[in-house]
mmCIF file of C-alpha atoms in Angstrom:
data_model
loop_
_atom_site.group_PDB
_atom_site.id
_atom_site.type_symbol
_atom_site.label_atom_id
_atom_site.label_comp_id
_atom_site.label_asym_id
_atom_site.label_seq_id
_atom_site.Cartn_x
_atom_site.Cartn_y
_atom_site.Cartn_z
ATOM 1 C CA UNK A 1237 134.883 94.254 78.481
ATOM 2 C CA UNK A 1238 134.628 98.161 79.311
ATOM 3 C CA UNK A 1239 131.448 97.522 81.074
ATOM 4 C CA UNK A 1240 131.896 94.357 82.017
ATOM 5 C CA UNK A 1241 134.695 95.550 84.694
ATOM 6 C CA UNK A 1242 134.712 99.016 84.471
ATOM 7 C CA UNK A 1243 133.853 102.198 86.812
ATOM 8 C CA UNK A 1244 130.387 102.148 86.224
ATOM 9 C CA UNK A 1245 128.612 100.213 88.879
ATOM 10 C CA UNK A 1246 124.916 98.776 89.256
ATOM 11 C CA UNK A 1247 122.963 101.636 90.607
ATOM 12 C CA UNK A 1248 119.993 100.721 92.829
ATOM 13 C CA UNK A 1249 116.630 102.131 91.768
ATOM 14 C CA UNK A 1250 115.849 102.017 95.120
ATOM 15 C CA UNK A 1251 118.658 104.525 96.042
ATOM 16 C CA UNK A 1252 117.784 106.341 92.791
ATOM 17 C CA UNK A 1253 114.067 106.995 94.310
ATOM 18 C CA UNK A 1254 115.480 107.352 97.933
ATOM 19 C CA UNK A 1255 117.999 109.796 96.552
ATOM 20 C CA UNK A 1256 115.111 112.129 95.711
ATOM 21 C CA UNK A 1257 114.103 115.134 97.756
ATOM 22 C CA UNK A 1258 110.077 114.043 98.306
ATOM 23 C CA UNK A 1259 110.442 110.556 97.868
ATOM 24 C CA UNK A 1260 107.047 108.880 99.007
ATOM 25 C CA UNK A 1261 106.126 105.439 100.442
ATOM 26 C CA UNK A 1262 104.099 104.201 97.426
ATOM 27 C CA UNK A 1263 107.218 105.107 95.099
ATOM 28 C CA UNK A 1264 109.346 102.316 97.067
ATOM 29 C CA UNK A 1265 106.256 99.719 97.123
ATOM 30 C CA UNK A 1266 105.701 100.079 93.430
ATOM 31 C CA UNK A 1267 109.135 98.704 92.788
ATOM 32 C CA UNK A 1268 109.537 95.054 92.636
ATOM 33 C CA UNK A 1269 112.709 95.077 93.928
ATOM 34 C CA UNK A 1270 112.288 96.003 97.327
ATOM 35 C CA UNK A 1271 111.989 93.159 99.151
ATOM 36 C CA UNK A 1272 115.149 91.699 97.310
ATOM 37 C CA UNK A 1273 116.756 94.856 98.687
ATOM 38 C CA UNK A 1274 115.346 94.295 102.201
ATOM 39 C CA UNK A 1275 116.765 90.976 101.961
ATOM 40 C CA UNK A 1276 120.065 92.036 101.171
ATOM 41 C CA UNK A 1277 119.667 95.057 103.982
ATOM 42 C CA UNK A 1278 120.176 97.596 101.705
ATOM 43 C CA UNK A 1279 121.053 100.495 105.012
ATOM 44 C CA UNK A 1280 119.526 104.100 103.199
ATOM 45 C CA UNK A 1281 116.328 101.134 102.597
ATOM 46 C CA UNK A 1282 116.069 100.074 106.337
ATOM 47 C CA UNK A 1283 116.599 103.752 107.924
ATOM 48 C CA UNK A 1284 113.963 105.058 106.045
ATOM 49 C CA UNK A 1285 111.278 102.215 106.377
ATOM 50 C CA UNK A 1286 112.270 102.187 110.068
ATOM 51 C CA UNK A 1287 110.945 105.597 110.495
ATOM 52 C CA UNK A 1288 107.849 105.923 112.685
ATOM 53 C CA UNK A 1289 105.666 107.633 110.161
ATOM 54 C CA UNK A 1290 106.312 105.027 107.462
ATOM 55 C CA UNK A 1291 105.799 102.228 109.547
ATOM 56 C CA UNK A 1292 102.191 103.681 110.880
ATOM 57 C CA UNK A 1293 101.337 104.022 106.805
ATOM 58 C CA UNK A 1294 103.083 100.219 106.146
ATOM 59 C CA UNK A 1295 100.700 98.928 109.073
ATOM 60 C CA UNK A 1296 97.696 101.113 107.710
ATOM 61 C CA UNK A 1297 98.769 99.503 104.483
ATOM 62 C CA UNK A 1298 98.470 95.625 105.278
ATOM 63 C CA UNK A 1299 94.735 95.797 106.725
ATOM 64 C CA UNK A 1300 93.389 98.389 104.342
ATOM 65 C CA UNK A 1301 90.097 97.761 103.804
ATOM 66 C CA UNK A 1302 88.772 97.033 99.918
ATOM 67 C CA UNK A 1303 87.404 99.562 98.401
ATOM 68 C CA UNK A 1304 83.841 100.378 98.202
ATOM 69 C CA UNK A 1305 82.451 100.862 94.362
ATOM 70 C CA UNK A 1306 79.966 104.293 94.769
ATOM 71 C CA UNK A 1307 77.249 103.244 92.415
ATOM 72 C CA UNK A 1308 75.360 106.161 90.603
ATOM 73 C CA UNK A 1309 71.857 106.364 92.832
ATOM 74 C CA UNK A 1310 69.926 105.933 89.933
ATOM 75 C CA UNK A 1311 71.337 104.660 87.023
ATOM 76 C CA UNK A 1312 68.090 103.640 85.117
ATOM 77 C CA UNK A 1313 66.988 107.055 85.047
ATOM 78 C CA UNK A 1314 69.602 108.758 83.474
ATOM 79 C CA UNK A 1315 69.791 106.404 80.502
ATOM 80 C CA UNK A 1316 65.848 107.050 80.360
ATOM 81 C CA UNK A 1317 67.126 110.374 80.387
ATOM 82 C CA UNK A 1318 69.569 110.282 78.497
ATOM 83 C CA UNK A 1319 67.221 108.086 75.511
ATOM 84 C CA UNK A 1320 64.398 110.298 75.503
ATOM 85 C CA UNK A 1321 66.724 113.670 74.292
ATOM 86 C CA UNK A 1322 67.444 114.412 70.916
ATOM 87 C CA UNK A 1323 70.860 113.066 71.009
ATOM 88 C CA UNK A 1324 70.150 110.447 72.635
ATOM 89 C CA UNK A 1325 72.535 107.534 71.034
ATOM 90 C CA UNK A 1326 75.478 110.202 71.583
ATOM 91 C CA UNK A 1327 74.758 110.879 75.060
ATOM 92 C CA UNK A 1328 74.109 107.179 76.038
ATOM 93 C CA UNK A 1329 77.506 106.257 74.480
ATOM 94 C CA UNK A 1330 78.955 109.338 76.762
ATOM 95 C CA UNK A 1331 77.545 108.011 79.891
ATOM 96 C CA UNK A 1332 78.680 104.191 79.261
ATOM 97 C CA UNK A 1333 82.242 105.530 78.932
ATOM 98 C CA UNK A 1334 82.170 107.705 81.929
ATOM 99 C CA UNK A 1335 80.811 104.499 83.921
ATOM 100 C CA UNK A 1336 83.873 102.178 82.274
ATOM 101 C CA UNK A 1337 86.241 104.544 82.919
ATOM 102 C CA UNK A 1338 84.518 105.018 86.875
ATOM 103 C CA UNK A 1339 85.351 100.858 86.850
ATOM 104 C CA UNK A 1340 88.303 100.589 84.955
ATOM 105 C CA UNK A 1341 89.655 103.702 87.799
ATOM 106 C CA UNK A 1342 88.562 101.851 90.927
ATOM 107 C CA UNK A 1343 89.796 98.011 89.514
ATOM 108 C CA UNK A 1344 93.616 99.882 89.124
ATOM 109 C CA UNK A 1345 92.735 101.560 92.839
ATOM 110 C CA UNK A 1346 91.898 98.357 94.540
ATOM 111 C CA UNK A 1347 94.801 96.576 92.774
ATOM 112 C CA UNK A 1348 97.187 98.640 93.587
ATOM 113 C CA UNK A 1349 95.190 98.109 97.556
ATOM 114 C CA UNK A 1350 96.285 94.368 97.065
ATOM 115 C CA UNK A 1351 99.960 94.746 95.982
ATOM 116 C CA UNK A 1352 100.543 97.166 98.490
ATOM 117 C CA UNK A 1353 99.114 94.970 101.560
ATOM 118 C CA UNK A 1354 101.058 92.540 100.187
ATOM 119 C CA UNK A 1355 104.610 94.432 99.896
ATOM 120 C CA UNK A 1356 103.938 96.164 103.414
ATOM 121 C CA UNK A 1357 103.031 92.820 105.169
ATOM 122 C CA UNK A 1358 105.999 91.136 103.772
ATOM 123 C CA UNK A 1359 108.400 94.356 104.699
ATOM 124 C CA UNK A 1360 106.628 93.937 108.520
ATOM 125 C CA UNK A 1361 107.281 90.312 108.882
ATOM 126 C CA UNK A 1362 109.997 90.212 107.181
ATOM 127 C CA UNK A 1363 113.943 88.845 109.373
ATOM 128 C CA UNK A 1364 115.560 92.467 109.666
ATOM 129 C CA UNK A 1365 115.398 92.975 113.089
ATOM 130 C CA UNK A 1366 116.152 96.840 113.173
ATOM 131 C CA UNK A 1367 112.407 97.529 111.316
ATOM 132 C CA UNK A 1368 111.268 94.162 114.292
ATOM 133 C CA UNK A 1369 112.904 96.926 116.847
ATOM 134 C CA UNK A 1370 111.714 99.767 115.603
ATOM 135 C CA UNK A 1371 107.996 98.124 115.931
ATOM 136 C CA UNK A 1372 108.103 96.891 119.268
ATOM 137 C CA UNK A 1373 109.843 100.434 119.966
ATOM 138 C CA UNK A 1374 106.640 102.403 118.612
ATOM 139 C CA UNK A 1375 104.248 100.319 121.241
ATOM 140 C CA UNK A 1376 100.849 103.007 119.955
ATOM 141 C CA UNK A 1377 101.435 101.959 116.649
ATOM 142 C CA UNK A 1378 100.794 97.982 117.044
ATOM 143 C CA UNK A 1379 98.196 98.997 119.505
ATOM 144 C CA UNK A 1380 96.163 101.005 116.890
ATOM 145 C CA UNK A 1381 97.222 97.839 114.740
ATOM 146 C CA UNK A 1382 95.636 94.892 116.861
ATOM 147 C CA UNK A 1383 92.150 97.388 116.643
ATOM 148 C CA UNK A 1384 91.802 96.188 113.178
ATOM 149 C CA UNK A 1385 90.220 93.359 115.411
ATOM 150 C CA UNK A 1386 87.113 94.954 116.681
ATOM 151 C CA UNK A 1387 86.194 95.319 112.835
ATOM 152 C CA UNK A 1388 82.678 93.656 112.831
ATOM 153 C CA UNK A 1389 83.004 89.716 111.267
ATOM 154 C CA UNK A 1390 83.408 88.685 108.995
ATOM 155 C CA UNK A 1391 86.865 90.299 108.405
ATOM 156 C CA UNK A 1392 88.264 90.379 104.752
ATOM 157 C CA UNK A 1393 90.022 87.174 104.698
ATOM 158 C CA UNK A 1394 93.197 88.617 102.830
ATOM 159 C CA UNK A 1395 93.632 91.183 105.459
ATOM 160 C CA UNK A 1396 93.569 88.763 108.176
ATOM 161 C CA UNK A 1397 96.023 86.573 106.949
ATOM 162 C CA UNK A 1398 98.176 89.629 106.339
ATOM 163 C CA UNK A 1399 97.604 90.824 109.660
ATOM 164 C CA UNK A 1400 98.315 87.637 111.376
ATOM 165 C CA UNK A 1401 101.470 86.789 109.344
ATOM 166 C CA UNK A 1402 102.574 90.426 110.719
ATOM 167 C CA UNK A 1403 102.226 89.425 114.258
ATOM 168 C CA UNK A 1404 103.096 85.526 114.067
ATOM 169 C CA UNK A 1405 106.807 87.131 112.652
ATOM 170 C CA UNK A 1406 106.754 89.816 115.876
ATOM 171 C CA UNK A 1407 105.596 86.712 118.028
ATOM 172 C CA UNK A 1408 108.502 84.625 116.803
ATOM 173 C CA UNK A 1409 111.181 87.604 117.157
ATOM 174 C CA UNK A 1410 109.777 89.048 120.052
ATOM 175 C CA UNK A 1411 108.037 86.638 121.909
ATOM 176 C CA UNK A 1412 107.192 88.059 125.803
ATOM 177 C CA UNK A 1413 107.483 91.768 124.528
ATOM 178 C CA UNK A 1414 104.138 90.527 122.520
ATOM 179 C CA UNK A 1415 102.648 88.863 124.736
ATOM 180 C CA UNK A 1416 102.999 91.786 127.234
ATOM 181 C CA UNK A 1417 101.073 93.791 124.702
ATOM 182 C CA UNK A 1418 98.986 91.518 124.307
ATOM 183 C CA UNK A 1419 97.962 91.176 127.872
ATOM 184 C CA UNK A 1420 97.803 94.864 128.256
ATOM 185 C CA UNK A 1421 94.929 95.219 125.457
ATOM 186 C CA UNK A 1422 91.876 95.543 126.744
ATOM 187 C CA UNK A 1423 89.408 92.614 125.264
ATOM 188 C CA UNK A 1424 92.189 90.861 123.392
ATOM 189 C CA UNK A 1425 90.983 87.686 123.720
ATOM 190 C CA UNK A 1426 86.848 88.917 122.921
ATOM 191 C CA UNK A 1427 88.006 90.631 120.032
ATOM 192 C CA UNK A 1428 89.994 87.701 119.159
ATOM 193 C CA UNK A 1429 87.107 85.381 119.399
ATOM 194 C CA UNK A 1430 84.530 87.105 118.049
ATOM 195 C CA UNK A 1431 86.434 86.056 114.592
ATOM 196 C CA UNK A 1432 85.924 82.571 115.129
ATOM 197 C CA UNK A 1433 84.685 81.584 111.755
ATOM 198 C CA UNK A 1434 88.001 83.200 110.504
ATOM 199 C CA UNK A 1435 90.732 80.458 110.184
ATOM 200 C CA UNK A 1436 93.534 83.093 110.109
ATOM 201 C CA UNK A 1437 92.474 84.841 112.924
ATOM 202 C CA UNK A 1438 91.847 81.348 115.227
ATOM 203 C CA UNK A 1439 95.482 80.439 113.348
ATOM 204 C CA UNK A 1440 97.159 83.255 115.574
ATOM 205 C CA UNK A 1441 95.693 82.544 118.730
ATOM 206 C CA UNK A 1442 96.377 79.003 118.485
ATOM 207 C CA UNK A 1443 99.860 80.382 117.530
ATOM 208 C CA UNK A 1444 99.694 82.328 120.557
ATOM 209 C CA UNK A 1445 98.718 79.576 123.068
ATOM 210 C CA UNK A 1446 101.496 77.279 121.311
ATOM 211 C CA UNK A 1447 104.397 79.719 122.777
ATOM 212 C CA UNK A 1448 103.637 78.652 126.260
ATOM 213 C CA UNK A 1449 106.657 75.896 125.411
ATOM 214 C CA UNK A 1450 108.701 78.866 123.461
ATOM 215 C CA UNK A 1451 111.394 81.204 126.115
ATOM 216 C CA UNK A 1452 109.404 84.192 127.066
ATOM 217 C CA UNK A 1453 105.697 82.588 126.979
ATOM 218 C CA UNK A 1454 105.444 80.711 129.807
ATOM 219 C CA UNK A 1455 102.700 81.853 131.699
ATOM 220 C CA UNK A 1456 100.196 82.639 128.828
ATOM 221 C CA UNK A 1457 98.308 79.670 129.075
ATOM 222 C CA UNK A 1458 97.756 81.013 132.472
ATOM 223 C CA UNK A 1459 96.514 84.450 131.655
ATOM 224 C CA UNK A 1460 94.134 82.850 128.716
ATOM 225 C CA UNK A 1461 92.170 80.915 130.886
ATOM 226 C CA UNK A 1462 91.956 83.999 133.477
ATOM 227 C CA UNK A 1463 90.221 85.669 130.224
ATOM 228 C CA UNK A 1464 87.743 82.869 129.961
ATOM 229 C CA UNK A 1465 88.428 81.363 126.585
ATOM 230 C CA UNK A 1466 87.076 77.876 126.759
ATOM 231 C CA UNK A 1467 83.447 79.049 128.528
ATOM 232 C CA UNK A 1468 83.325 81.854 125.608
ATOM 233 C CA UNK A 1469 84.314 79.178 123.006
ATOM 234 C CA UNK A 1470 81.758 76.997 124.278
ATOM 235 C CA UNK A 1471 79.157 79.811 124.342
ATOM 236 C CA UNK A 1472 79.562 79.179 120.885
ATOM 237 C CA UNK A 1473 77.314 75.705 120.474
ATOM 238 C CA UNK A 1474 74.105 77.213 121.352
ATOM 239 C CA UNK A 1475 71.693 77.649 118.996
ATOM 240 C CA UNK A 1476 72.064 81.748 119.086
ATOM 241 C CA UNK A 1477 74.652 80.977 116.847
ATOM 242 C CA UNK A 1478 74.623 79.606 112.607
ATOM 243 C CA UNK A 1479 75.996 75.991 112.703
ATOM 244 C CA UNK A 1480 79.325 77.332 110.393
ATOM 245 C CA UNK A 1481 80.045 79.333 114.226
ATOM 246 C CA UNK A 1482 79.402 76.612 116.039
ATOM 247 C CA UNK A 1483 81.286 74.037 113.954
ATOM 248 C CA UNK A 1484 84.551 76.519 114.210
ATOM 249 C CA UNK A 1485 84.412 77.065 117.766
ATOM 250 C CA UNK A 1486 84.169 73.000 118.093
ATOM 251 C CA UNK A 1487 87.092 72.798 115.376
ATOM 252 C CA UNK A 1488 89.204 75.427 117.658
ATOM 253 C CA UNK A 1489 88.270 73.187 120.709
ATOM 254 C CA UNK A 1490 90.077 70.017 119.386
ATOM 255 C CA UNK A 1491 93.090 72.106 117.926
ATOM 256 C CA UNK A 1492 93.598 73.436 121.531
ATOM 257 C CA UNK A 1493 93.442 69.832 122.801
ATOM 258 C CA UNK A 1494 95.317 68.238 120.330
ATOM 259 C CA UNK A 1495 98.015 70.787 121.347
ATOM 260 C CA UNK A 1496 97.234 70.272 124.521
ATOM 261 C CA UNK A 1497 97.698 65.964 124.462
ATOM 262 C CA UNK A 1498 99.394 63.737 126.876
ATOM 263 C CA UNK A 1499 101.368 61.836 124.872
ATOM 264 C CA UNK A 1500 104.213 63.100 122.777
ATOM 265 C CA UNK A 1501 104.871 66.105 124.696
ATOM 266 C CA UNK A 1502 108.131 66.247 123.886
ATOM 267 C CA UNK A 1503 107.031 66.910 120.470
ATOM 268 C CA UNK A 1504 107.561 71.153 119.768
ATOM 269 C CA UNK A 1505 104.131 71.812 118.796
ATOM 270 C CA UNK A 1506 102.425 69.631 122.257
ATOM 271 C CA UNK A 1507 102.638 72.072 125.009
ATOM 272 C CA UNK A 1508 100.864 68.951 127.568
ATOM 273 C CA UNK A 1509 97.828 69.335 129.450
ATOM 274 C CA UNK A 1510 97.342 72.884 131.111
ATOM 275 C CA UNK A 1511 94.229 74.882 132.737
ATOM 276 C CA UNK A 1512 92.707 75.117 129.575
ATOM 277 C CA UNK A 1513 92.442 71.846 129.340
ATOM 278 C CA UNK A 1514 91.362 71.127 132.673
ATOM 279 C CA UNK A 1515 88.691 73.934 132.382
ATOM 280 C CA UNK A 1516 86.682 72.238 129.608
ATOM 281 C CA UNK A 1517 86.308 69.011 131.539
ATOM 282 C CA UNK A 1518 85.408 70.791 134.866
ATOM 283 C CA UNK A 1519 81.890 70.595 136.475
ATOM 284 C CA UNK A 1520 80.385 74.046 134.854
ATOM 285 C CA UNK A 1521 81.878 74.057 130.878
ATOM 286 C CA UNK A 1522 80.582 69.963 131.178
ATOM 287 C CA UNK A 1523 77.225 70.936 132.118
ATOM 288 C CA UNK A 1524 77.023 73.668 129.555
ATOM 289 C CA UNK A 1525 78.286 71.370 126.780
ATOM 290 C CA UNK A 1526 75.580 68.851 127.600
ATOM 291 C CA UNK A 1527 73.161 71.471 127.611
ATOM 292 C CA UNK A 1528 73.759 72.195 124.351
ATOM 293 C CA UNK A 1529 74.125 68.806 123.050
ATOM 294 C CA UNK A 1530 70.774 67.809 124.416
ATOM 295 C CA UNK A 1531 69.121 70.448 121.989
ATOM 296 C CA UNK A 1532 70.378 68.257 118.880
ATOM 297 C CA UNK A 1533 71.110 68.892 115.713
ATOM 298 C CA UNK A 1534 74.839 70.252 114.783
ATOM 299 C CA UNK A 1535 75.419 71.061 118.888
ATOM 300 C CA UNK A 1536 75.311 66.999 119.124
ATOM 301 C CA UNK A 1537 77.525 66.598 115.935
ATOM 302 C CA UNK A 1538 80.274 68.872 117.528
ATOM 303 C CA UNK A 1539 79.868 68.550 121.109
ATOM 304 C CA UNK A 1540 80.376 64.876 120.224
ATOM 305 C CA UNK A 1541 83.492 65.574 118.156
ATOM 306 C CA UNK A 1542 85.120 67.922 121.550
ATOM 307 C CA UNK A 1543 84.558 64.626 123.972
ATOM 308 C CA UNK A 1544 85.791 62.094 121.371
ATOM 309 C CA UNK A 1545 88.763 63.884 120.796
ATOM 310 C CA UNK A 1546 89.045 65.107 125.012
ATOM 311 C CA UNK A 1547 88.828 61.249 125.572
ATOM 312 C CA UNK A 1548 91.434 59.957 122.826
ATOM 313 C CA UNK A 1549 93.970 62.845 123.761
ATOM 314 C CA UNK A 1550 93.849 62.392 126.995
ATOM 315 C CA UNK A 1551 93.905 58.546 127.331
ATOM 316 C CA UNK A 1552 95.697 57.129 130.554
ATOM 317 C CA UNK A 1553 97.697 54.604 128.357
ATOM 318 C CA UNK A 1554 99.749 57.568 127.060
ATOM 319 C CA UNK A 1555 100.223 59.378 130.332
ATOM 320 C CA UNK A 1556 103.662 59.819 130.664
ATOM 321 C CA UNK A 1557 105.708 59.236 134.217
ATOM 322 C CA UNK A 1558 104.247 62.512 136.124
ATOM 323 C CA UNK A 1559 103.858 61.948 139.343
ATOM 324 C CA UNK A 1560 105.413 58.880 139.551
ATOM 325 C CA UNK A 1561 107.418 59.850 143.137
ATOM 326 C CA UNK A 1562 105.579 59.936 145.912
ATOM 327 C CA UNK A 1563 106.676 63.390 146.870
ATOM 328 C CA UNK A 1564 106.114 64.816 143.494
ATOM 329 C CA UNK A 1565 103.972 68.143 144.200
ATOM 330 C CA UNK A 1566 100.808 68.245 142.002
ATOM 331 C CA UNK A 1567 101.008 70.721 139.100
ATOM 332 C CA UNK A 1568 98.844 72.089 136.243
ATOM 333 C CA UNK A 1569 101.012 69.639 134.227
ATOM 334 C CA UNK A 1570 99.450 66.685 135.198
ATOM 335 C CA UNK A 1571 96.980 64.966 133.478
ATOM 336 C CA UNK A 1572 93.414 66.080 133.112
ATOM 337 C CA UNK A 1573 91.013 64.240 134.806
ATOM 338 C CA UNK A 1574 87.681 63.114 133.299
ATOM 339 C CA UNK A 1575 86.157 61.484 135.858
ATOM 340 C CA UNK A 1576 83.878 64.232 135.914
ATOM 341 C CA UNK A 1577 83.157 64.066 132.084
ATOM 342 C CA UNK A 1578 82.560 60.605 132.205
ATOM 343 C CA UNK A 1579 80.229 60.743 135.592
ATOM 344 C CA UNK A 1580 78.063 64.105 134.149
ATOM 345 C CA UNK A 1581 77.393 62.260 130.783
ATOM 346 C CA UNK A 1582 76.075 58.573 132.704
ATOM 347 C CA UNK A 1583 73.770 60.653 134.181
ATOM 348 C CA UNK A 1584 72.368 61.819 131.357
ATOM 349 C CA UNK A 1585 72.399 58.840 129.444
ATOM 350 C CA UNK A 1586 68.245 58.094 128.992
#
């Protein structure tokens, strides 16, 4: 009874670590209670995590590259040399044990990298507004974080998923500020599209497009249009690219068409007709699409899928009552015109 009702309160392990003079971030990341303590709004923990140097380390851990195992230059030669010596058995066994030790050490480091990346992503994408505010106040950190997209393809799937998770959380909480940041970074769209084969990065881009209807997100579609999003995506259908890239680009184009459909514009996931789909059915884009399709193969298959999706999602039978009044001013939200697409395909018919 004394232990249950006495004056010995449970002391948080996290608080104990934070009370140390030279506490390190890694000590906290190794603690299984870290996320739970953060959810319980541990003030001391939050104040520590929102420091600039700690936020920088957390962002680095989110996209930390996979450790590369450095192999011996000539392991066979070493074994041969060891076997030719008088104490060959002992040396061979010693070499094997040494190599095993290195491999075990590398495996342990990789486990830590994976764990730290996971925990760091959980911290930065948490519902804690204080940490979110601290991140948004430090624009240079976020700019450096987005340099991750400048890495050559393919991206590590784990890194890409955590990168996307953190940014989606920030976009939800600080929509306008995050979009302003992305617009200010040179080549944001091109950097994202070079990873068209990465599902997680494309999910992030689709999330950005869907923010058009969110508070603070109006105008993002027009900006993406100005960055030639659709022409760049169509360029991936050319024979210069692999069939996998062609298919990925086609799938993403169809995803844009789907959220830009005329029907069910009241649905939260649908932003309605816009400049992106309007550009897709413009003469220059249709000419490019037809040119690639006529070469046959996978571009033909992908192109047919795109055309079918455009027609299906923009069927006039499902047009909302837009422009019904005589004095209605035309806007970019009006149903897109499919006449150019149909006319150009009719001309190419054998």
